[in-house]
Short mmCIF file of N, CA and C in Angstrom, two decimals:
data_model
loop_
_atom_site.label_atom_id
_atom_site.label_comp_id
_atom_site.label_asym_id
_atom_site.label_seq_id
_atom_site.Cartn_x
_atom_site.Cartn_y
_atom_site.Cartn_z
N LEU A 5 0.21 -2.01 8.89
CA LEU A 5 1.38 -2.86 8.74
C LEU A 5 1.96 -2.78 7.33
N VAL A 6 1.08 -2.64 6.34
CA VAL A 6 1.58 -2.55 4.96
C VAL A 6 2.46 -1.32 4.80
N CYS A 7 2.06 -0.20 5.37
CA CYS A 7 2.91 1.01 5.31
C CYS A 7 4.27 0.73 5.91
N LEU A 8 4.29 0.08 7.06
CA LEU A 8 5.55 -0.21 7.72
C LEU A 8 6.40 -1.14 6.87
N PHE A 9 5.78 -2.19 6.32
CA PHE A 9 6.53 -3.12 5.47
C PHE A 9 7.12 -2.41 4.25
N LEU A 10 6.30 -1.58 3.60
CA LEU A 10 6.79 -0.86 2.42
C LEU A 10 7.91 0.12 2.80
N LYS A 11 7.73 0.78 3.92
CA LYS A 11 8.74 1.74 4.38
C LYS A 11 10.07 1.04 4.64
N ARG A 12 10.00 -0.19 5.10
CA ARG A 12 11.20 -0.97 5.40
C ARG A 12 11.73 -1.73 4.20
N GLY A 13 11.11 -1.51 3.03
CA GLY A 13 11.64 -2.10 1.80
C GLY A 13 11.08 -3.47 1.45
N ALA A 14 9.91 -3.81 1.96
CA ALA A 14 9.31 -5.11 1.64
C ALA A 14 9.09 -5.25 0.14
N ASP A 15 9.20 -6.45 -0.34
CA ASP A 15 9.00 -6.75 -1.76
C ASP A 15 7.52 -7.02 -2.00
N TYR A 16 6.84 -6.07 -2.63
CA TYR A 16 5.41 -6.24 -2.89
C TYR A 16 5.15 -7.22 -4.03
N ASN A 17 6.20 -7.74 -4.64
CA ASN A 17 6.05 -8.78 -5.66
C ASN A 17 6.29 -10.18 -5.10
N ALA A 18 6.62 -10.27 -3.80
CA ALA A 18 6.87 -11.57 -3.17
C ALA A 18 5.60 -12.42 -3.28
N ARG A 19 5.78 -13.71 -3.25
CA ARG A 19 4.64 -14.63 -3.38
C ARG A 19 4.58 -15.56 -2.17
N ASP A 20 3.36 -15.91 -1.78
CA ASP A 20 3.21 -16.86 -0.69
C ASP A 20 3.30 -18.29 -1.22
N LYS A 21 3.08 -19.27 -0.37
CA LYS A 21 3.23 -20.66 -0.78
C LYS A 21 2.22 -21.07 -1.85
N ASN A 22 1.16 -20.29 -2.02
CA ASN A 22 0.16 -20.56 -3.06
C ASN A 22 0.42 -19.76 -4.33
N GLY A 23 1.51 -19.00 -4.35
CA GLY A 23 1.86 -18.23 -5.53
C GLY A 23 1.16 -16.89 -5.64
N LYS A 24 0.52 -16.44 -4.56
CA LYS A 24 -0.19 -15.15 -4.59
C LYS A 24 0.71 -14.03 -4.10
N ASP A 25 0.62 -12.89 -4.81
CA ASP A 25 1.37 -11.71 -4.37
C ASP A 25 0.47 -10.88 -3.45
N PRO A 26 1.02 -9.89 -2.76
CA PRO A 26 0.23 -9.10 -1.81
C PRO A 26 -1.00 -8.42 -2.43
N ILE A 27 -0.88 -7.93 -3.66
CA ILE A 27 -2.04 -7.27 -4.29
C ILE A 27 -3.17 -8.28 -4.50
N THR A 28 -2.84 -9.47 -4.97
CA THR A 28 -3.86 -10.51 -5.17
C THR A 28 -4.53 -10.87 -3.86
N ILE A 29 -3.75 -11.00 -2.80
CA ILE A 29 -4.32 -11.32 -1.49
C ILE A 29 -5.25 -10.21 -1.02
N ALA A 30 -4.83 -8.96 -1.20
CA ALA A 30 -5.68 -7.82 -0.80
C ALA A 30 -6.96 -7.78 -1.62
N VAL A 31 -6.88 -8.06 -2.91
CA VAL A 31 -8.08 -8.09 -3.76
C VAL A 31 -9.00 -9.22 -3.30
N ASP A 32 -8.43 -10.40 -3.06
CA ASP A 32 -9.22 -11.54 -2.60
C ASP A 32 -9.95 -11.24 -1.30
N ASN A 33 -9.34 -10.40 -0.46
CA ASN A 33 -9.94 -10.05 0.83
C ASN A 33 -10.74 -8.75 0.77
N ALA A 34 -10.92 -8.22 -0.43
CA ALA A 34 -11.69 -6.99 -0.65
C ALA A 34 -11.20 -5.84 0.23
N ASN A 35 -9.89 -5.69 0.32
CA ASN A 35 -9.31 -4.62 1.12
C ASN A 35 -8.80 -3.52 0.19
N ALA A 36 -9.70 -2.61 -0.15
CA ALA A 36 -9.41 -1.57 -1.14
C ALA A 36 -8.26 -0.66 -0.72
N ASP A 37 -8.15 -0.35 0.58
CA ASP A 37 -7.07 0.53 1.04
C ASP A 37 -5.71 -0.09 0.76
N ILE A 38 -5.58 -1.37 1.04
CA ILE A 38 -4.30 -2.05 0.84
C ILE A 38 -4.01 -2.21 -0.64
N VAL A 39 -5.02 -2.54 -1.43
CA VAL A 39 -4.85 -2.65 -2.89
C VAL A 39 -4.34 -1.32 -3.43
N THR A 40 -4.97 -0.24 -3.03
CA THR A 40 -4.58 1.09 -3.50
C THR A 40 -3.14 1.41 -3.10
N LEU A 41 -2.81 1.17 -1.85
CA LEU A 41 -1.47 1.48 -1.37
C LEU A 41 -0.41 0.67 -2.12
N LEU A 42 -0.66 -0.62 -2.32
CA LEU A 42 0.30 -1.46 -3.04
C LEU A 42 0.43 -1.05 -4.50
N ARG A 43 -0.67 -0.73 -5.13
CA ARG A 43 -0.60 -0.31 -6.54
C ARG A 43 0.14 1.01 -6.68
N ILE A 44 -0.08 1.92 -5.76
CA ILE A 44 0.61 3.20 -5.81
C ILE A 44 2.10 3.01 -5.55
N ALA A 45 2.45 2.11 -4.63
CA ALA A 45 3.86 1.83 -4.36
C ALA A 45 4.53 1.26 -5.60
N LYS A 46 3.84 0.36 -6.29
CA LYS A 46 4.39 -0.23 -7.51
C LYS A 46 4.56 0.83 -8.59
N MET A 47 3.54 1.68 -8.74
CA MET A 47 3.62 2.75 -9.73
C MET A 47 4.77 3.70 -9.41
N ASN A 48 4.96 4.02 -8.14
CA ASN A 48 6.04 4.92 -7.75
C ASN A 48 7.40 4.33 -8.08
N LYS A 49 7.57 3.04 -7.83
CA LYS A 49 8.84 2.39 -8.15
C LYS A 49 9.10 2.44 -9.65
N GLU A 50 8.06 2.15 -10.43
CA GLU A 50 8.21 2.19 -11.89
C GLU A 50 8.56 3.59 -12.37
N MET A 51 7.95 4.61 -11.77
CA MET A 51 8.25 5.99 -12.14
C MET A 51 9.69 6.34 -11.80
N ARG A 52 10.15 5.89 -10.63
CA ARG A 52 11.54 6.17 -10.23
C ARG A 52 12.51 5.50 -11.19
N GLU A 53 12.18 4.28 -11.60
CA GLU A 53 13.06 3.57 -12.54
C GLU A 53 13.11 4.27 -13.89
N MET A 54 11.96 4.74 -14.38
CA MET A 54 11.91 5.43 -15.67
C MET A 54 12.59 6.78 -15.60
N ASP A 55 12.43 7.48 -14.48
CA ASP A 55 12.98 8.82 -14.34
C ASP A 55 14.38 8.83 -13.77
N GLY A 56 14.91 7.66 -13.41
CA GLY A 56 16.21 7.58 -12.76
C GLY A 56 17.31 8.29 -13.51
N ALA A 57 17.28 8.19 -14.81
CA ALA A 57 18.32 8.84 -15.61
C ALA A 57 18.24 10.36 -15.51
N PHE A 58 17.08 10.85 -15.11
CA PHE A 58 16.89 12.31 -15.01
C PHE A 58 17.01 12.80 -13.58
N GLY A 59 17.36 11.90 -12.66
CA GLY A 59 17.58 12.30 -11.27
C GLY A 59 16.31 12.50 -10.47
N GLN A 60 15.19 12.02 -10.94
CA GLN A 60 13.93 12.17 -10.21
C GLN A 60 13.86 11.15 -9.08
N SER A 61 13.15 11.49 -8.01
CA SER A 61 13.08 10.61 -6.84
C SER A 61 11.72 9.93 -6.73
N GLY A 62 10.92 9.94 -7.78
CA GLY A 62 9.59 9.33 -7.70
C GLY A 62 8.52 10.39 -7.63
N ASP A 63 7.33 9.95 -7.41
CA ASP A 63 6.18 10.83 -7.43
C ASP A 63 5.89 11.40 -6.04
N GLU A 64 5.73 12.70 -5.96
CA GLU A 64 5.41 13.35 -4.68
C GLU A 64 4.03 12.92 -4.19
N THR A 65 3.12 12.61 -5.11
CA THR A 65 1.78 12.17 -4.71
C THR A 65 1.88 10.90 -3.89
N TYR A 66 2.74 9.97 -4.33
CA TYR A 66 2.95 8.73 -3.57
C TYR A 66 3.43 9.06 -2.16
N GLN A 67 4.40 9.95 -2.06
CA GLN A 67 4.92 10.31 -0.74
C GLN A 67 3.82 10.89 0.14
N ASP A 68 2.95 11.72 -0.43
CA ASP A 68 1.84 12.30 0.32
C ASP A 68 0.86 11.22 0.80
N ILE A 69 0.51 10.31 -0.10
CA ILE A 69 -0.42 9.25 0.25
C ILE A 69 0.19 8.35 1.31
N PHE A 70 1.45 7.98 1.13
CA PHE A 70 2.13 7.13 2.09
C PHE A 70 2.16 7.80 3.46
N ARG A 71 2.47 9.09 3.50
CA ARG A 71 2.50 9.84 4.74
C ARG A 71 1.11 9.88 5.39
N ASP A 72 0.06 10.07 4.57
CA ASP A 72 -1.31 10.10 5.11
C ASP A 72 -1.70 8.75 5.71
N PHE A 73 -1.39 7.65 5.00
CA PHE A 73 -1.69 6.33 5.53
C PHE A 73 -0.94 6.10 6.84
N SER A 74 0.33 6.46 6.86
CA SER A 74 1.14 6.27 8.07
C SER A 74 0.58 7.08 9.24
N HIS A 75 0.22 8.32 8.95
CA HIS A 75 -0.34 9.19 9.99
C HIS A 75 -1.65 8.61 10.52
N MET A 76 -2.52 8.16 9.61
CA MET A 76 -3.79 7.60 10.02
C MET A 76 -3.59 6.32 10.83
N ALA A 77 -2.67 5.47 10.39
CA ALA A 77 -2.40 4.23 11.10
C ALA A 77 -1.89 4.49 12.51
N SER A 78 -1.12 5.55 12.67
CA SER A 78 -0.58 5.88 13.99
C SER A 78 -1.59 6.56 14.89
N ASN A 79 -2.38 7.46 14.32
CA ASN A 79 -3.26 8.29 15.13
C ASN A 79 -4.72 7.86 15.15
N ASN A 80 -5.18 7.18 14.11
CA ASN A 80 -6.58 6.76 14.03
C ASN A 80 -6.68 5.36 13.42
N PRO A 81 -6.07 4.35 14.04
CA PRO A 81 -6.07 3.02 13.43
C PRO A 81 -7.46 2.45 13.21
N GLU A 82 -8.42 2.90 13.98
CA GLU A 82 -9.79 2.40 13.81
C GLU A 82 -10.36 2.75 12.44
N LYS A 83 -9.86 3.81 11.82
CA LYS A 83 -10.34 4.19 10.49
C LYS A 83 -9.88 3.23 9.41
N LEU A 84 -8.83 2.47 9.68
CA LEU A 84 -8.31 1.53 8.70
C LEU A 84 -8.80 0.11 8.93
N ARG A 85 -9.57 -0.10 9.98
CA ARG A 85 -10.10 -1.44 10.23
C ARG A 85 -11.19 -1.74 9.23
N ARG A 86 -11.20 -2.99 8.78
CA ARG A 86 -12.24 -3.40 7.82
C ARG A 86 -13.57 -3.45 8.54
N ARG A 87 -14.57 -2.97 7.85
CA ARG A 87 -15.92 -3.06 8.39
C ARG A 87 -16.56 -4.32 7.85
N SER A 88 -17.30 -4.98 8.67
CA SER A 88 -17.96 -6.21 8.25
C SER A 88 -19.10 -5.86 7.31
N ALA A 89 -19.31 -6.71 6.31
CA ALA A 89 -20.43 -6.53 5.38
C ALA A 89 -21.74 -6.87 6.07
N ASP A 90 -21.65 -7.58 7.18
CA ASP A 90 -22.83 -7.95 7.95
C ASP A 90 -23.15 -6.83 8.91
N PRO A 91 -24.31 -6.14 8.74
CA PRO A 91 -24.63 -4.99 9.60
C PRO A 91 -24.80 -5.37 11.07
N LYS A 92 -24.95 -6.66 11.38
CA LYS A 92 -25.12 -7.10 12.76
C LYS A 92 -23.79 -7.18 13.48
N SER A 93 -22.68 -7.17 12.74
CA SER A 93 -21.36 -7.31 13.35
C SER A 93 -20.80 -5.96 13.76
#
């Protein structure tokens, strides 16, 4: 869902009613994949803003990672499911 939200232009700096942004929520929930994706999206935006005067469109690495996450979410969603820390679950 995070890939879809980002693809559709979601604001990763938005805050919930408790003042938490998406990265903080992902960290609180120990979801490393989402933390990584959000941080890379933020970095890509910053790179585009810095390079804008030079006509750059952002980092190709971000596009590759985003494409990989999207592909995995579509074709192998079970790989993105959180595993329980409890081995009995």
